[in-house]
Every structure is written in C-alpha cells, then in structure tokens.
Amino acid sequence: MSDWANILIAFAVAFFVVYTVPFIYRIVKTLYFKRLTYQAFGDTELYLGKEKYNSPKRVLKRAKKSLESLREGSGDPKYVEQDIDSINAAFQIGWTHKDIGTTQEELKKLHNGGSLMIFAKNELDRAREEDAAGSNMADFGLYAIEKVLEKAGLLLADIGTSKEELNGIERRAEFRRTIQKIDDLRQMSLGKKASPFDPEYLYKEIVSALSPEKTSFGTIHVFSPEELGTSFEELACLVKEASNIFKPDRD
C-alpha cells in the first residue's frame, strides 16, 4: 500500500475519533439523561416531547379537567367515555380518587348517565329561562334533551319535565318568531329594510306557520291568522307591496 493511502486512512480514522465518536456519545448521553430525568422527576420542564406531555402531574391535571367536564354535563356518550378514560389513565400511574378530587361513587354515577342527565337539565333550565324572557329562540336545543335522555336510559320525568312542557316552549318560540316575521313584512311594505330575507321568503315562512305541523315532541300545533293578528288577505297584500320595493337581485 502506498504512503498516500496510509496517510488517507490515518486521516479518516483521526477524523472519526475526533468528531464522529464524541457526536454519537453526546446523543446517547442526552437520550439516557432524558430517560433518567423523566423517571426521577416525572414533570420535568427540561425537555419537550411525549414524555413531558404524559408526565404524572400533567396526567393528573387532565384528569381533573375531565372531572370538571363530567360535572358540568356532557351531551355525547363518546365524550363521557373520553373523560372517563382520561381519569382512568391517572389511576393507572398511581393517582387516587382523593388526588383527583372525586369518589368512586361519583364517577360511577357520572359515567352511568349522570353527566348526560346534567346536560339535559342544563338545557331545560336554559329553555325555561329564555321562554320566560320572551326569547324566540327558547326552543333551540330542546330536541337534544330527549335524545340525550334516551341515550342515558332516562325519561323526561327524571329531569322534572314532560312532552307537554317542551311542546309549549317550542310553540311559544315559534309564535314569537312568526310575529316577528309579520312585523318585518309590514315594515318592508313601507319601504324599510327590516329583514335580511326577501319578502317572498318571509311570506312563505308565515304561511307555513299557519299550516298543521308535527313538532319534535309529537303534537300538532297550528296558528290561526287571528292569533297572529293578521289575515291571509293582509299577508298577500304585504308581500306584493314589499316585493315591488325590494326586488330580489338577479345575476
């Protein structure tokens, strides 16, 4: 082998020893230190990564947050299961019911329909408050109440309500919406842009409210023109006048 070849080989070996070996050593040392640090301190902030995200204190924090969500009420069994899984993850690494701030009895109740029931009660309370305040959106979300209770194996009576009460809230909200549409149509017939909708749309919505309709809760309610303080003749006249003023845009 020539002298030049020996020189090149010697140079390559020296380069490997001086630069590559220390580099590999630093990587191994860092990874090993990271592992030891995590095992010793758990919630260390010295590094980023999966270990930090799953540190014991963070697992406990997520479990407590999941408990809060369950107590506030969840409308979807899937989210209930996710919260329960989060709490179980804390148990698996040694945290106790006391650490999380709950009891076995409370968790069992929340898991077995309790959280769904809380959600349904909250929706009912909201609907009652908005109905009492005269909101025309008081019935928003009422349909979800019965569906959530069904998933929890509960009845409307279990949260202190009935189909009659829910239908009443729905009917009154629809009545207020229809009254608002009639008022908007009257304003538009006078040249005032009272609604983002065109007159024809409002007219159809009002007439629809005068027709028999099956509600979410199985009862049929019909508004008479007299109840709404109008007549078919007035409505036909209003939509004609308003349409002459507010012609729909044509592309």
mmCIF file with all atom_site columns, N, CA and C in Angstrom, residues 138-146:
data_model
loop_
_atom_site.group_PDB
_atom_site.id
_atom_site.type_symbol
_atom_site.label_atom_id
_atom_site.label_alt_id
_atom_site.label_comp_id
_atom_site.label_asym_id
_atom_site.label_entity_id
_atom_site.label_seq_id
_atom_site.pdbx_PDB_ins_code
_atom_site.Cartn_x
_atom_site.Cartn_y
_atom_site.Cartn_z
_atom_site.occupancy
_atom_site.B_iso_or_equiv
_atom_site.pdbx_formal_charge
_atom_site.auth_seq_id
_atom_site.auth_comp_id
_atom_site.auth_asym_id
_atom_site.auth_atom_id
_atom_site.pdbx_PDB_model_num
ATOM 1  N N  . ALA A 1 138 ? -86.015 30.192 22.331 1.00 0.00 ? 138 ALA A N  1
ATOM 2  C CA . ALA A 1 138 ? -86.059 29.395 23.559 1.00 0.00 ? 138 ALA A CA 1
ATOM 3  C C  . ALA A 1 138 ? -86.078 27.904 23.286 1.00 0.00 ? 138 ALA A C  1
ATOM 4  N N  . ASP A 1 139 ? -86.575 27.527 22.118 1.00 0.00 ? 139 ASP A N  1
ATOM 5  C CA . ASP A 1 139 ? -86.677 26.092 21.809 1.00 0.00 ? 139 ASP A CA 1
ATOM 6  C C  . ASP A 1 139 ? -85.397 25.526 21.203 1.00 0.00 ? 139 ASP A C  1
ATOM 7  N N  . PHE A 1 140 ? -84.400 26.373 21.029 1.00 0.00 ? 140 PHE A N  1
ATOM 8  C CA . PHE A 1 140 ? -83.152 25.909 20.437 1.00 0.00 ? 140 PHE A CA 1
ATOM 9  C C  . PHE A 1 140 ? -82.511 24.864 21.347 1.00 0.00 ? 140 PHE A C  1
ATOM 10 N N  . GLY A 1 141 ? -82.323 23.667 20.846 1.00 0.00 ? 141 GLY A N  1
ATOM 11 C CA . GLY A 1 141 ? -81.694 22.613 21.628 1.00 0.00 ? 141 GLY A CA 1
ATOM 12 C C  . GLY A 1 141 ? -82.654 21.709 22.373 1.00 0.00 ? 141 GLY A C  1
ATOM 13 N N  . LEU A 1 142 ? -83.974 22.001 22.313 1.00 0.00 ? 142 LEU A N  1
ATOM 14 C CA . LEU A 1 142 ? -84.933 21.155 23.028 1.00 0.00 ? 142 LEU A CA 1
ATOM 15 C C  . LEU A 1 142 ? -84.918 19.722 22.514 1.00 0.00 ? 142 LEU A C  1
ATOM 16 N N  . TYR A 1 143 ? -84.765 19.578 21.218 1.00 0.00 ? 143 TYR A N  1
ATOM 17 C CA . TYR A 1 143 ? -84.788 18.237 20.628 1.00 0.00 ? 143 TYR A CA 1
ATOM 18 C C  . TYR A 1 143 ? -83.667 17.373 21.204 1.00 0.00 ? 143 TYR A C  1
ATOM 19 N N  . ALA A 1 144 ? -82.554 18.025 21.535 1.00 0.00 ? 144 ALA A N  1
ATOM 20 C CA . ALA A 1 144 ? -81.405 17.280 22.066 1.00 0.00 ? 144 ALA A CA 1
ATOM 21 C C  . ALA A 1 144 ? -81.696 16.696 23.442 1.00 0.00 ? 144 ALA A C  1
ATOM 22 N N  . ILE A 1 145 ? -82.586 17.343 24.196 1.00 0.00 ? 145 ILE A N  1
ATOM 23 C CA . ILE A 1 145 ? -82.874 16.876 25.554 1.00 0.00 ? 145 ILE A CA 1
ATOM 24 C C  . ILE A 1 145 ? -83.386 15.449 25.541 1.00 0.00 ? 145 ILE A C  1
ATOM 25 N N  . GLU A 1 146 ? -84.404 15.211 24.719 1.00 0.00 ? 146 GLU A N  1
ATOM 26 C CA . GLU A 1 146 ? -84.998 13.877 24.676 1.00 0.00 ? 146 GLU A CA 1
ATOM 27 C C  . GLU A 1 146 ? -84.001 12.847 24.151 1.00 0.00 ? 146 GLU A C  1
#
